[in-house]
Amino acid sequence: MSENYNNIIETLDVIYAASGGKLKVFLTRKKDDPYKGYWILPSDFLKNDETLDDKAMEIYQKTTSLSNGKISQSKIFSDLNRYPDRRIIAQSYFAITDERLVTIKNENEESAWFDTDELPKLAYDHEAIILAVTKEVKTKIINNTDDILLDFFPNDFTLPELQKFYETVMGKKMDRRNFYKKFVSQDLVLDTGVKTAGSSGRPGVLYRFNVEKMRGKRV
Amino acid sequence: MSENYNNIIETLDVIYAASGGKLKVFLTRKKDDPYKGYWILPSDFLKNDETLDDKAMEIYQKTTSLSNGKISQSKIFSDLNRYPDRRIIAQSYFAITDERLVTIKNENEESAWFDTDELPKLAYDHEAIILAVTKEVKTKIINNTDDILLDFFPNDFTLPELQKFYETVMGKKMDRRNFYKKFVSQDLVLDTGVKTAGSSGRPGVLYRFNVEKMRGKRV
DNA sequence: ACAAAAGTGTTAACTTTACACCCATGT
DNA sequence: ACATGGGTGTAAAGTTAACACTTTTGT
């Protein structure tokens, strides 16, 4: 096959977390030109003896220092002018984790979580990539496709926190009493008995998802 | 960049139609070895100056002889042993059309619609590809993501036909009266006044989707 | 007449929506 | 005491679920 058919592919990971009711994404800061100081998604080029899924998992593990996690394919970007020299195809993946599990190591590189509604200056077309992947992830959240809510909230949370997250994702306010009723009366959440403390105002009750009831549940 | 980073990519189209309450897929028969006589998805290799979306649309138009249509990215397949010689990455797309609009031309190649529940012998990993893409499409149907139902039923249909389609996709039977009520009482469908004829049994009423009401509607 | 497929109504359970005041903590 | 944020009830409307018989056509 002629060399016209040789394509360069990079794999990109968009790593999400639900934190403080926000949908956040993990980015690192580019250390050298071009786009020095701009933020980028963790990525790597694909060799022709590697699978994309393996590569995406490798990037995820390297970025988060977590050994386990689920990654899912998202969109592919093949515009001819993504990069200046020659076309490089980007295959995006998304992963979901708990912000508290990721230790940010500032040795060689700077990295941080950003609210998806307040992204910093991003290199290349990474902003467009994040927007596209985020749109897809939001659709999955709204339909709870693949039980994605359990990935976002594997541990304890307060109902106000969950509600803020929903409001962020759906882009609209909801009534607190109705929100509580929906989750509590349908037994979708379990009361852990623990209360939050430290912040101003009345403490909240910590819940956790009732995995049995949530699995396959369209919320 | 070393030649280890040269990847071959093929674009595959999984073309769907809702017909007689079934979810069908369009396949062509392979004319030469290997896998002579087996069925395959329409596909083509990607040159490094072509975008995947353009290539997928080109395949769609060539296959269906339709000039317009919507194609959507689905999964990517990058297993190292998809093909015997070297790894070829497959990017799948799906398209939805009306079976009646596609004229099957039997000049050079044989092609046909197949029920996704009764697939013929397929070449390479095309069966696995169809299964994976179909799973994704079914999830979209159940949630009406991207108003996919309007793509499947752009024209008239009977409620029994729509119900059979749902039953196929969800894998369970539904109550006819409740099904009617859901669509009629919520004004999701409009009575065209026309009745079907020709088949045995009582004629059905032809409906069409109320596009305004269906847009964004989670059914 | 019979077979095949489509049409139709009612009730109970459940879910959603709309709406406003009180409670527990930190300062 | 007051500011902050969390917790809670009720009634009406809408949706879903469970249930069987009748109607229209073709043969």
Coordinates of C-alpha atoms (C1' of nucleotides) in Angstrom, one line a residue:
Chain A
M1 CA 0.0 0.0 0.0
S2 CA 1.4 3.4 -1.0
E3 CA 2.7 5.8 1.6
N4 CA -0.4 8.0 1.0
Y5 CA -2.1 5.6 3.3
N6 CA 0.3 6.2 6.2
N7 CA -1.5 8.0 9.0
I8 CA -0.2 9.3 12.2
I9 CA -2.5 8.9 15.2
E10 CA -2.4 10.3 18.7
T11 CA -4.5 9.2 21.6
L12 CA -5.8 11.8 24.0
D13 CA -7.4 11.3 27.4
V14 CA -10.1 13.6 28.7
I15 CA -10.2 12.8 32.4
Y16 CA -13.3 14.0 34.3
A17 CA -14.3 14.2 37.9
A18 CA -17.4 15.6 39.7
S19 CA -16.2 17.9 42.4
G20 CA -18.1 20.4 44.4
G21 CA -21.0 20.0 42.0
K22 CA -18.8 20.9 39.0
L23 CA -17.7 18.8 36.1
K24 CA -14.0 19.1 36.0
V25 CA -11.3 18.0 33.6
F26 CA -7.6 17.3 34.2
L27 CA -5.0 19.2 32.2
T28 CA -1.3 19.7 32.1
R29 CA 0.7 22.7 31.1
K30 CA 2.9 22.6 28.0
K31 CA 6.5 23.1 28.9
D32 CA 7.9 24.0 25.5
D33 CA 7.1 25.7 22.2
P34 CA 4.9 25.8 20.3
Y35 CA 2.1 26.8 22.7
K36 CA 4.5 27.0 25.6
G37 CA 2.5 27.7 28.8
Y38 CA -0.8 26.6 27.2
W39 CA -2.7 23.7 28.7
I40 CA -3.1 20.4 26.9
L41 CA -4.8 17.0 27.3
P42 CA -2.5 14.2 28.2
S43 CA -1.7 12.4 25.0
D44 CA 0.7 10.1 23.2
F45 CA 1.4 8.8 19.7
L46 CA 0.2 5.4 18.6
K47 CA 2.7 2.9 17.3
N48 CA 1.5 0.4 14.7
D49 CA 1.9 -2.5 17.2
E50 CA -0.2 -0.9 19.9
T51 CA -3.9 -0.8 20.3
L52 CA -5.7 2.5 21.0
D53 CA -7.4 1.1 24.1
D54 CA -4.1 0.0 25.6
K55 CA -2.5 3.4 24.8
A56 CA -5.4 5.3 26.3
M57 CA -5.2 3.3 29.5
E58 CA -1.4 3.7 29.6
I59 CA -1.9 7.5 29.4
Y60 CA -4.5 7.4 32.1
Q61 CA -2.3 5.4 34.5
K62 CA 0.7 7.6 33.8
T63 CA -1.3 10.8 34.3
T64 CA -3.3 9.8 37.4
S65 CA -0.9 7.3 39.0
L66 CA -4.0 5.2 39.4
S67 CA -3.6 1.5 38.5
N68 CA -7.2 0.8 37.7
G69 CA -10.0 2.7 36.0
K70 CA -12.3 2.5 33.0
I71 CA -11.7 4.3 29.8
S72 CA -14.1 4.8 27.0
Q73 CA -13.7 5.8 23.4
S74 CA -15.1 9.1 22.3
K75 CA -14.7 11.1 19.1
I76 CA -12.0 11.0 16.5
F77 CA -10.6 14.2 15.0
S78 CA -9.1 14.1 11.5
D79 CA -9.2 17.6 10.2
L80 CA -6.3 18.2 7.8
N81 CA -5.1 21.2 9.6
R82 CA -5.0 20.1 13.2
Y83 CA -1.3 20.4 13.2
P84 CA 0.8 22.6 10.9
D85 CA 3.1 20.1 9.3
R86 CA 1.0 17.1 8.4
R87 CA -2.3 15.8 9.4
I88 CA -2.3 13.9 12.7
I89 CA -5.5 12.1 13.7
A90 CA -6.6 12.4 17.3
Q91 CA -8.6 9.6 19.0
S92 CA -10.1 10.9 22.2
Y93 CA -11.0 8.8 25.2
F94 CA -12.7 9.8 28.4
A95 CA -12.1 8.5 31.9
I96 CA -13.9 9.3 35.1
T97 CA -12.2 9.4 38.5
D98 CA -12.4 10.9 41.9
E99 CA -10.5 14.2 42.1
R100 CA -9.3 13.2 45.6
L101 CA -7.6 10.1 44.3
V102 CA -5.3 11.9 41.9
T103 CA -2.2 13.3 43.5
I104 CA -1.0 16.2 41.6
K105 CA 2.8 15.9 41.2
N106 CA 4.4 19.2 40.3
E107 CA 7.9 17.8 39.7
N108 CA 8.4 18.1 36.0
E109 CA 5.0 19.3 34.9
E110 CA 2.3 21.5 36.1
S111 CA -1.2 19.9 36.1
A112 CA -4.6 20.9 37.5
W113 CA -8.3 20.3 37.4
F114 CA -10.4 22.8 35.6
D115 CA -14.1 23.5 35.6
T116 CA -15.3 22.5 32.1
D117 CA -17.2 25.8 32.1
E118 CA -14.0 27.8 32.7
L119 CA -11.3 26.3 30.6
P120 CA -7.9 27.9 30.4
K121 CA -6.0 28.7 27.2
L122 CA -5.6 25.4 25.4
A123 CA -3.1 24.4 22.7
Y124 CA -4.0 23.2 19.2
D125 CA -7.6 22.1 18.9
H126 CA -7.8 20.7 22.4
E127 CA -10.5 23.1 23.5
A128 CA -12.7 21.9 20.6
I129 CA -11.9 18.3 21.6
I130 CA -12.9 18.9 25.2
L131 CA -16.1 20.6 24.2
A132 CA -17.1 17.7 21.9
V133 CA -16.2 15.0 24.4
T134 CA -17.9 16.9 27.2
K135 CA -21.0 17.2 25.2
E136 CA -21.0 13.4 24.8
V137 CA -20.3 12.8 28.4
K138 CA -23.1 15.1 29.5
T139 CA -25.5 13.2 27.3
K140 CA -24.4 10.0 29.0
I141 CA -24.9 11.6 32.4
I142 CA -28.4 12.7 31.6
N143 CA -29.4 9.3 30.5
N144 CA -27.1 7.5 33.0
T145 CA -25.8 5.5 30.0
D146 CA -23.4 2.7 31.0
D147 CA -24.2 3.7 34.7
I148 CA -21.9 6.6 34.3
L149 CA -23.3 8.2 37.5
L150 CA -21.8 5.4 39.5
D151 CA -18.4 6.3 38.0
F152 CA -18.8 9.9 38.9
F153 CA -20.0 9.2 42.4
P154 CA -18.4 5.9 43.6
N155 CA -18.2 7.2 47.1
D156 CA -20.2 9.4 49.5
F157 CA -21.8 12.6 48.5
T158 CA -24.4 15.0 49.7
L159 CA -27.6 15.5 47.8
P160 CA -26.9 19.3 47.4
E161 CA -23.6 18.3 45.8
L162 CA -25.3 15.8 43.4
Q163 CA -28.0 18.4 42.6
K164 CA -25.4 21.0 41.7
F165 CA -23.7 18.5 39.5
Y166 CA -27.0 17.8 37.7
E167 CA -27.7 21.5 37.4
T168 CA -24.3 22.0 35.9
V169 CA -24.8 19.2 33.4
M170 CA -28.4 20.0 32.4
G171 CA -27.8 23.7 32.5
K172 CA -30.9 24.4 34.5
K173 CA -32.0 24.8 38.2
M174 CA -34.0 22.2 39.9
D175 CA -36.3 22.2 43.0
R176 CA -34.5 20.9 46.0
R177 CA -37.4 19.2 47.6
N178 CA -38.3 17.4 44.4
F179 CA -34.7 16.4 43.8
Y180 CA -34.5 14.9 47.3
K181 CA -37.7 13.0 46.9
K182 CA -36.7 11.6 43.6
F183 CA -33.5 10.0 44.9
V184 CA -34.7 9.2 48.5
S185 CA -38.2 7.9 47.8
Q186 CA -37.0 5.7 45.0
D187 CA -34.3 4.3 47.2
L188 CA -31.7 5.3 44.7
V189 CA -29.4 6.6 47.5
L190 CA -28.6 5.1 50.9
D191 CA -28.1 7.2 54.0
T192 CA -24.7 6.6 55.4
G193 CA -25.6 8.2 58.7
V194 CA -22.6 10.4 58.5
K195 CA -22.8 14.1 58.3
T196 CA -20.5 16.6 56.8
A197 CA -18.8 19.2 58.9
G198 CA -16.6 22.2 58.7
S199 CA -18.4 24.4 56.3
S200 CA -20.7 27.2 57.2
G201 CA -24.4 26.3 57.4
R202 CA -26.2 23.2 58.5
P203 CA -24.3 20.0 57.9
G204 CA -25.4 17.8 55.1
V205 CA -26.1 14.1 55.2
L206 CA -23.8 11.9 53.3
Y207 CA -25.4 9.4 50.9
R208 CA -24.1 6.8 48.6
F209 CA -25.7 5.4 45.5
N210 CA -27.8 2.2 45.9
V211 CA -25.9 0.4 43.2
E212 CA -28.6 -2.3 42.7
K213 CA -31.3 0.3 42.1
M214 CA -29.1 2.6 40.0
R215 CA -27.8 0.0 37.6
G216 CA -29.6 0.5 34.3
K217 CA -31.8 3.2 35.9
R218 CA -32.6 6.1 33.7
V219 CA -32.6 9.1 36.0
Chain B
M1 CA 8.7 10.4 13.0
S2 CA 9.7 6.8 12.6
E3 CA 7.8 4.4 10.4
N4 CA 6.6 2.6 13.6
Y5 CA 4.1 5.4 13.8
N6 CA 2.6 4.7 10.3
N7 CA -0.9 3.4 10.7
I8 CA -3.3 2.1 8.1
I9 CA -6.9 3.1 8.6
E10 CA -10.1 1.9 7.0
T11 CA -13.5 3.6 7.3
L12 CA -16.5 1.4 7.6
D13 CA -20.2 2.3 7.3
V14 CA -22.9 0.5 9.2
I15 CA -26.1 1.6 7.4
Y16 CA -29.3 1.0 9.3
A17 CA -33.0 1.1 8.5
A18 CA -36.1 0.3 10.5
S19 CA -38.3 -1.9 8.3
G20 CA -41.2 -4.1 9.3
G21 CA -40.4 -3.5 13.0
K22 CA -36.9 -4.8 12.5
L23 CA -33.6 -3.1 12.8
K24 CA -31.8 -3.9 9.6
V25 CA -28.3 -3.4 8.3
F26 CA -27.0 -3.1 4.7
L27 CA -24.3 -5.5 3.6
T28 CA -22.6 -6.4 0.4
R29 CA -21.1 -9.7 -0.6
K30 CA -17.4 -10.2 -1.1
K31 CA -16.5 -11.1 -4.7
D32 CA -13.0 -12.5 -4.2
D33 CA -10.8 -14.3 -1.8
P34 CA -10.1 -14.2 1.1
Y35 CA -13.6 -14.6 2.5
K36 CA -15.2 -14.9 -1.0
G37 CA -18.9 -15.1 -0.7
Y38 CA -18.9 -13.8 2.9
W39 CA -20.7 -10.5 3.6
I40 CA -19.0 -7.3 4.5
L41 CA -19.6 -3.7 5.5
P42 CA -19.0 -1.1 2.9
S43 CA -15.5 0.3 3.5
D44 CA -12.5 2.1 2.1
F45 CA -9.0 3.0 3.1
L46 CA -8.2 6.5 4.3
K47 CA -5.5 8.5 2.6
N48 CA -3.5 11.0 4.7
D49 CA -5.1 14.0 2.9
E50 CA -8.7 12.9 3.6
T51 CA -10.8 13.3 6.7
L52 CA -12.6 10.4 8.2
D53 CA -16.0 12.1 8.1
D54 CA -15.6 12.9 4.4
K55 CA -14.6 9.3 3.7
A56 CA -17.5 7.9 5.6
M57 CA -19.9 10.1 3.7
E58 CA -18.3 9.2 0.4
I59 CA -18.8 5.5 1.2
Y60 CA -22.4 6.2 2.2
Q61 CA -23.2 8.0 -1.0
K62 CA -21.6 5.4 -3.1
T63 CA -23.3 2.6 -1.3
T64 CA -26.8 4.0 -1.2
S65 CA -26.8 6.3 -4.3
L66 CA -28.3 8.8 -2.0
S67 CA -26.9 12.3 -2.1
N68 CA -27.8 13.4 1.4
G69 CA -27.8 11.8 4.8
K70 CA -26.3 12.0 8.2
I71 CA -23.4 9.9 9.3
S72 CA -22.1 9.6 12.9
Q73 CA -18.9 8.3 14.3
S74 CA -19.1 5.1 16.2
K75 CA -16.4 2.9 17.6
I76 CA -12.8 2.4 16.5
F77 CA -11.2 -1.1 16.3
S78 CA -7.5 -1.4 16.6
D79 CA -6.8 -5.0 17.6
L80 CA -3.4 -6.1 16.3
N81 CA -4.8 -9.2 14.5
R82 CA -7.8 -7.8 12.7
Y83 CA -6.1 -8.6 9.5
P84 CA -3.4 -11.2 8.9
D85 CA -0.6 -9.2 7.4
R86 CA -0.4 -6.0 9.5
R87 CA -2.7 -4.2 11.8
I88 CA -5.3 -2.1 10.1
I89 CA -7.4 0.2 12.2
A90 CA -11.1 0.4 11.5
Q91 CA -13.1 3.5 12.2
S92 CA -16.8 2.7 12.1
Y93 CA -19.6 5.1 11.3
F94 CA -23.3 4.6 11.3
A95 CA -26.0 6.1 9.0
I96 CA -29.7 5.7 9.1
T97 CA -31.9 5.7 6.1
D98 CA -35.2 4.4 4.7
E99 CA -34.9 1.0 3.2
R100 CA -37.3 2.0 0.4
L101 CA -35.0 4.8 -0.8
V102 CA -32.0 2.5 -1.4
T103 CA -32.1 0.9 -4.8
I104 CA -30.2 -2.4 -4.7
K105 CA -28.1 -2.6 -7.8
N106 CA -27.0 -6.1 -8.6
E107 CA -24.7 -5.2 -11.5
N108 CA -21.2 -5.9 -10.1
E109 CA -22.0 -6.7 -6.5
E110 CA -24.6 -8.4 -4.5
S111 CA -26.0 -6.4 -1.6
A112 CA -29.0 -6.8 0.7
W113 CA -30.6 -5.7 4.0
F114 CA -30.2 -8.1 6.9
D115 CA -32.0 -8.2 10.2
T116 CA -29.5 -7.4 12.9
D117 CA -30.7 -10.4 14.8
E118 CA -30.1 -12.7 11.9
L119 CA -26.7 -11.7 10.4
P120 CA -25.2 -13.8 7.6
K121 CA -21.6 -15.1 7.6
L122 CA -19.4 -12.0 7.8
A123 CA -15.8 -11.5 6.8
Y124 CA -13.0 -10.5 9.2
D125 CA -14.3 -9.0 12.4
H126 CA -17.3 -7.3 10.7
E127 CA -19.8 -9.2 12.9
A128 CA -18.1 -7.9 16.0
I129 CA -18.1 -4.5 14.6
I130 CA -21.8 -4.6 13.7
L131 CA -22.6 -6.0 17.2
A132 CA -20.7 -3.1 18.9
V133 CA -22.2 -0.4 16.7
T134 CA -25.7 -1.8 17.0
K135 CA -25.4 -1.8 20.7
E136 CA -24.5 1.9 20.6
V137 CA -27.3 2.7 18.2
K138 CA -29.8 0.8 20.3
T139 CA -28.8 2.8 23.3
K140 CA -29.4 6.0 21.3
I141 CA -32.8 4.7 20.2
I142 CA -33.9 4.0 23.7
N143 CA -32.9 7.5 24.9
N144 CA -33.8 9.1 21.6
T145 CA -30.3 10.6 21.7
D146 CA -29.8 13.2 18.9
D147 CA -33.4 12.6 17.9
I148 CA -32.4 9.4 16.3
L149 CA -36.0 8.2 16.1
L150 CA -36.7 10.9 13.6
D151 CA -34.0 9.5 11.4
F152 CA -35.4 6.0 11.6
F153 CA -39.0 7.2 11.0
P154 CA -38.8 10.2 8.7
N155 CA -42.0 9.2 7.0
D156 CA -45.3 7.5 7.8
F157 CA -45.5 4.4 9.9
T158 CA -48.1 2.5 11.8
L159 CA -48.1 2.3 15.6
P160 CA -47.8 -1.5 15.5
E161 CA -44.7 -1.1 13.3
L162 CA -43.2 1.4 15.7
Q163 CA -44.0 -0.9 18.6
K164 CA -42.4 -3.9 17.0
F165 CA -39.3 -1.8 16.4
Y166 CA -39.2 -0.8 20.1
E167 CA -39.7 -4.4 21.2
T168 CA -36.8 -5.4 18.9
V169 CA -34.5 -2.8 20.3
M170 CA -35.5 -3.1 24.0
G171 CA -35.7 -6.9 23.8
K172 CA -39.1 -7.0 25.5
K173 CA -42.8 -7.0 24.8
M174 CA -44.9 -4.0 25.5
D175 CA -48.6 -3.5 26.0
R176 CA -50.3 -2.3 22.9
R177 CA -52.8 0.0 24.6
N178 CA -50.2 1.6 26.7
F179 CA -47.9 2.1 23.8
Y180 CA -50.7 3.8 21.8
K181 CA -51.6 6.0 24.7
K182 CA -48.0 7.1 25.2
F183 CA -47.6 8.4 21.7
V184 CA -51.1 9.5 20.9
S185 CA -52.0 11.2 24.2
Q186 CA -48.7 13.0 24.3
D187 CA -49.2 14.2 20.7
L188 CA -45.9 12.7 19.7
V189 CA -47.4 11.3 16.6
L190 CA -49.8 12.9 14.1
D191 CA -52.6 11.0 12.4
T192 CA -52.2 11.3 8.6
G193 CA -55.7 10.0 8.0
V194 CA -54.3 7.4 5.6
K195 CA -54.8 3.7 6.2
T196 CA -52.6 0.8 5.2
A197 CA -54.1 -1.9 2.9
G198 CA -53.2 -5.1 1.3
S199 CA -52.1 -7.2 4.2
S200 CA -54.3 -9.6 6.0
G201 CA -56.1 -8.3 9.0
R202 CA -57.5 -4.9 9.9
P203 CA -55.8 -2.0 8.2
G204 CA -53.6 0.2 10.4
V205 CA -53.6 4.0 10.6
L206 CA -50.5 5.7 9.3
Y207 CA -49.0 8.2 11.7
R208 CA -46.0 10.5 11.4
F209 CA -43.8 11.9 14.1
N210 CA -44.7 15.3 15.5
V211 CA -41.3 16.7 15.0
E212 CA -41.8 19.6 17.4
K213 CA -42.8 17.4 20.2
M214 CA -40.3 14.7 19.5
R215 CA -37.2 16.9 19.3
G216 CA -35.2 16.4 22.5
K217 CA -38.0 14.2 23.9
R218 CA -36.8 11.2 25.9
V219 CA -39.2 8.5 25.1
Chain C
dA1 C1' -67.0 -18.5 9.1
dC2 C1' -62.5 -17.9 10.3
dA3 C1' -57.9 -16.2 10.8
dA4 C1' -55.0 -12.2 11.2
dA5 C1' -53.9 -7.9 12.7
dA6 C1' -55.5 -3.3 14.6
dG7 C1' -58.2 -0.5 17.5
dT8 C1' -59.9 0.9 22.1
dG9 C1' -61.1 2.3 28.1
dT10 C1' -60.6 2.2 33.0
dT11 C1' -58.5 2.1 37.3
dA12 C1' -54.6 2.1 40.5
dA13 C1' -49.8 3.1 41.3
dC14 C1' -46.3 5.9 40.6
dT15 C1' -43.7 10.0 39.3
dT16 C1' -43.3 14.8 38.5
dT17 C1' -44.3 19.5 39.5
dA18 C1' -45.2 23.6 42.0
dC19 C1' -44.7 25.9 46.1
dA20 C1' -42.3 28.2 51.5
dC21 C1' -40.8 27.6 55.9
dC22 C1' -37.8 25.7 59.6
dC23 C1' -33.2 23.8 61.3
dA24 C1' -28.2 23.2 62.4
dT25 C1' -23.9 25.0 62.3
dG26 C1' -20.0 28.7 62.1
dT27 C1' -18.8 33.4 62.9
Chain D
dA1 C1' -27.8 37.6 66.3
dC2 C1' -27.2 36.6 61.9
dA3 C1' -25.6 34.6 57.8
dT4 C1' -25.1 30.3 55.3
dG5 C1' -26.5 26.2 53.6
dG6 C1' -29.4 22.0 54.5
dG7 C1' -33.7 19.6 55.5
dT8 C1' -38.7 18.9 55.0
dG9 C1' -44.7 18.1 53.3
dT10 C1' -48.6 18.4 50.6
dA11 C1' -51.7 18.6 46.8
dA12 C1' -52.5 18.5 41.8
dA13 C1' -51.2 17.0 37.4
dG14 C1' -49.2 13.8 34.5
dT15 C1' -47.4 9.3 33.3
dT16 C1' -47.0 4.5 33.6
dA17 C1' -48.8 -0.2 34.3
dA18 C1' -52.0 -3.7 34.4
dC19 C1' -55.8 -5.6 32.6
dA20 C1' -59.5 -8.3 27.5
dC21 C1' -62.7 -7.5 24.2
dT22 C1' -64.3 -5.6 19.7
dT23 C1' -63.5 -4.2 14.8
dT24 C1' -61.9 -4.5 10.2
dT25 C1' -60.1 -6.7 6.5
dG26 C1' -58.5 -11.0 3.5
dT27 C1' -59.3 -15.7 2.5

